[in-house]
Amino acid sequence: MQKVMSLLDNFQVSAPLVNALIGIALFWLVKYLFNTIKRIRSLPPGPWGLPIVGYLPFLGDHVYLQFDQLSKKYGPVYCLKLGDFDVVFVCDWPHMKEAVSNDALLARPHAAFFPGAVDDRSFGEMSGNPWREHRRLSLHILRDVGLGTSTLETLVKEEIDQFLTTLVNDGESVDFKKKISHSIVNNISILLFGHKYDHDDPAAIAISAANEEIGSSLNFAGVMAFLPWLTTIVFKFKLFNLAKVLKCFQIVDSHIQDEIDKHQEKNSQEVVDYIDGYLAEMKRREKQTKVDDNFSIDILRRNAASFYGAGTETVASTMEWVMIYLVKYPEYQDKIRSEIADVIGFERRPDFVDRNRMPFTMAFIHEAHRIGSVVANNLLRRASSDTKIGNHNIPKDSLVIFNFWSINRDPKLWPNPNKFDPTRFLTEDGTKVVKPPYLIPFGAGKRNCPGESLANVELFLYIVCIIQKYRVKVKPGTEISTEASFGLSRRPSELPTLIFEKISNSD
């Protein structure tokens, strides 16, 4: 005991040193509190959260609904602490219109969207010059290989012809969700790989299923997006259904890598698809001895995967909402068929240009976009410098979320916003369709979806071709729900089994 006391005596600290340590601790505490208060006062208003996790524990599955409700209490621009980040929400059109055109709000978060699951970034996750170079190159390649041209429209119509045959089932129901997903995948495959797949091709089926699983499993407000330091724990214990999601990423990556390998083996100078164009750009840079880590096979694979996933998810989800409202309101189906009879007839395949003479059909599509709100929130943005939205300060490195759901259900913009009503997009005499600037299903500004033109062509042609050939029905007594599920996109939680009844020209 005496030896222990003797040892303790050796560690005795003088009173001045103790006072100094306490003073330093108090100094840092005061500094921390001062900086915290300064940070909070510099941000838009919002509720307090918990230490470390912030407001994350209070968010449910349908975060866009909570974001909308919070805006009613704290104003259209407010702030939440989500994990490590200050996140500013924009929930009305005047502020969003300003924000989407603000170059200081074009950056993405420093961390990847799915840290640990995907190491390399697609151009959609890049910021600054790397993003600009990749976006410019991607749009250039896609236009060269047919995006926005009559050639691609013809290929889409050929795919739709094949798709329509899969809907015939002797008056019995079909799995529309699976069939439309496989068909949309083919349109993307034409642009990316230069070919499409048979509808029963195992590779196409596998990649469609993998993309669907990724889309439904990765909720927008995922833990890893806002608490990157949790990545190690999540991967170690395979939390949050991680093993299944990782397998899906591997399926997609492996499939795309096989396509890249085939393109490299053919050793052709002809550019017929996106992979050809990207490989050609890499060779051009090598000849110029440009060493650039932003152009690589890994990034090509991520770009292709992003196009594949986003291009399928949004269009397929929108088509599911379209089917919901076609069977819920069969009178609208009849109105579209009437326009088809007047403008196209029942023998000729529709062309995209026919939309200019089919105002009700286009109004129906716009209303499906609005009420479906497939993209309820934008992908996370980051302020690359101190900036403002309206009178609100947005400090550098704050994250910014545009809540499109709030815009699409704003009663100031849309009378009776919860009602499905295509006529809201028509002039009073019903002869013209009017799309207001605040309907932005594919985003707006420099970060808008690069596949918007293809999606518009697909949606019009698929809808018109289906109604031209079939009456879409459900079994008598079927309850049609408009409830939604939410992952990377918002889609019907339960699509009723659909019956496609072939019509005669006299119907």
Short mmCIF file of N, CA, C and O in Angstrom, two decimals, residues 12 14 80 108 120 122 124 136 164 195 227 257 262 305 353 360 369 405 461 483:
data_model
loop_
_atom_site.label_atom_id
_atom_site.label_comp_id
_atom_site.label_asym_id
_atom_site.label_seq_id
_atom_site.Cartn_x
_atom_site.Cartn_y
_atom_site.Cartn_z
N GLN A 12 1.49 13.46 -8.89
CA GLN A 12 0.80 14.65 -8.44
C GLN A 12 1.09 15.82 -9.39
O GLN A 12 2.21 15.98 -9.87
N SER A 14 0.81 19.93 -10.18
CA SER A 14 0.77 21.20 -9.47
C SER A 14 -0.52 21.94 -9.76
O SER A 14 -1.13 21.78 -10.82
N LEU A 80 -31.81 21.10 -41.73
CA LEU A 80 -31.76 19.99 -40.78
C LEU A 80 -30.32 19.54 -40.64
O LEU A 80 -29.56 19.56 -41.62
N ARG A 108 -21.44 17.91 -56.00
CA ARG A 108 -21.94 16.75 -55.28
C ARG A 108 -21.18 16.62 -53.95
O ARG A 108 -20.12 17.23 -53.76
N ASP A 120 -15.60 3.79 -57.22
CA ASP A 120 -15.41 4.79 -58.27
C ASP A 120 -16.70 5.56 -58.51
O ASP A 120 -17.79 5.02 -58.37
N SER A 122 -19.42 7.72 -60.81
CA SER A 122 -19.90 8.05 -62.15
C SER A 122 -19.85 9.56 -62.31
O SER A 122 -19.69 10.30 -61.33
N GLY A 124 -22.22 11.42 -62.71
CA GLY A 124 -23.32 11.99 -61.96
C GLY A 124 -22.96 12.30 -60.52
O GLY A 124 -23.66 13.08 -59.86
N ARG A 136 -20.17 16.64 -70.80
CA ARG A 136 -20.04 17.11 -72.18
C ARG A 136 -19.75 15.93 -73.11
O ARG A 136 -20.36 15.78 -74.18
N LEU A 164 -45.20 -5.34 -77.22
CA LEU A 164 -46.65 -5.47 -77.30
C LEU A 164 -47.09 -6.94 -77.42
O LEU A 164 -48.13 -7.33 -76.88
N HIS A 195 -26.67 -2.94 -78.94
CA HIS A 195 -27.57 -4.07 -79.25
C HIS A 195 -28.60 -4.19 -78.13
O HIS A 195 -28.48 -3.57 -77.08
N LEU A 227 -23.85 9.47 -42.61
CA LEU A 227 -22.91 9.06 -41.57
C LEU A 227 -21.84 8.17 -42.20
O LEU A 227 -21.80 6.96 -41.96
N GLN A 257 -18.93 -4.93 -67.45
CA GLN A 257 -17.53 -5.22 -67.75
C GLN A 257 -17.41 -6.22 -68.89
O GLN A 257 -16.51 -6.10 -69.74
N LYS A 262 -15.87 -7.05 -74.59
CA LYS A 262 -16.22 -7.38 -75.98
C LYS A 262 -15.90 -6.22 -76.90
O LYS A 262 -15.42 -6.42 -78.03
N ALA A 305 -23.33 2.02 -65.73
CA ALA A 305 -24.25 1.51 -64.70
C ALA A 305 -25.26 2.58 -64.29
O ALA A 305 -26.44 2.28 -64.08
N VAL A 353 -43.63 12.95 -83.21
CA VAL A 353 -44.15 14.24 -83.64
C VAL A 353 -45.67 14.30 -83.52
O VAL A 353 -46.25 15.40 -83.43
N PHE A 360 -54.62 16.09 -75.18
CA PHE A 360 -55.06 15.38 -73.97
C PHE A 360 -54.07 14.29 -73.57
O PHE A 360 -53.81 14.09 -72.38
N HIS A 369 -46.71 12.53 -64.37
CA HIS A 369 -45.43 13.01 -63.81
C HIS A 369 -45.66 13.75 -62.50
O HIS A 369 -44.96 13.51 -61.51
N TRP A 405 -41.47 16.96 -54.50
CA TRP A 405 -42.82 16.60 -54.04
C TRP A 405 -43.60 17.84 -53.59
O TRP A 405 -44.78 17.98 -53.89
N LEU A 461 -44.52 7.05 -76.78
CA LEU A 461 -44.71 5.93 -77.71
C LEU A 461 -45.26 4.69 -77.02
O LEU A 461 -46.14 4.02 -77.56
N GLU A 483 -51.15 4.05 -53.22
CA GLU A 483 -50.08 4.10 -52.23
C GLU A 483 -48.74 3.86 -52.92
O GLU A 483 -48.66 3.16 -53.94
#
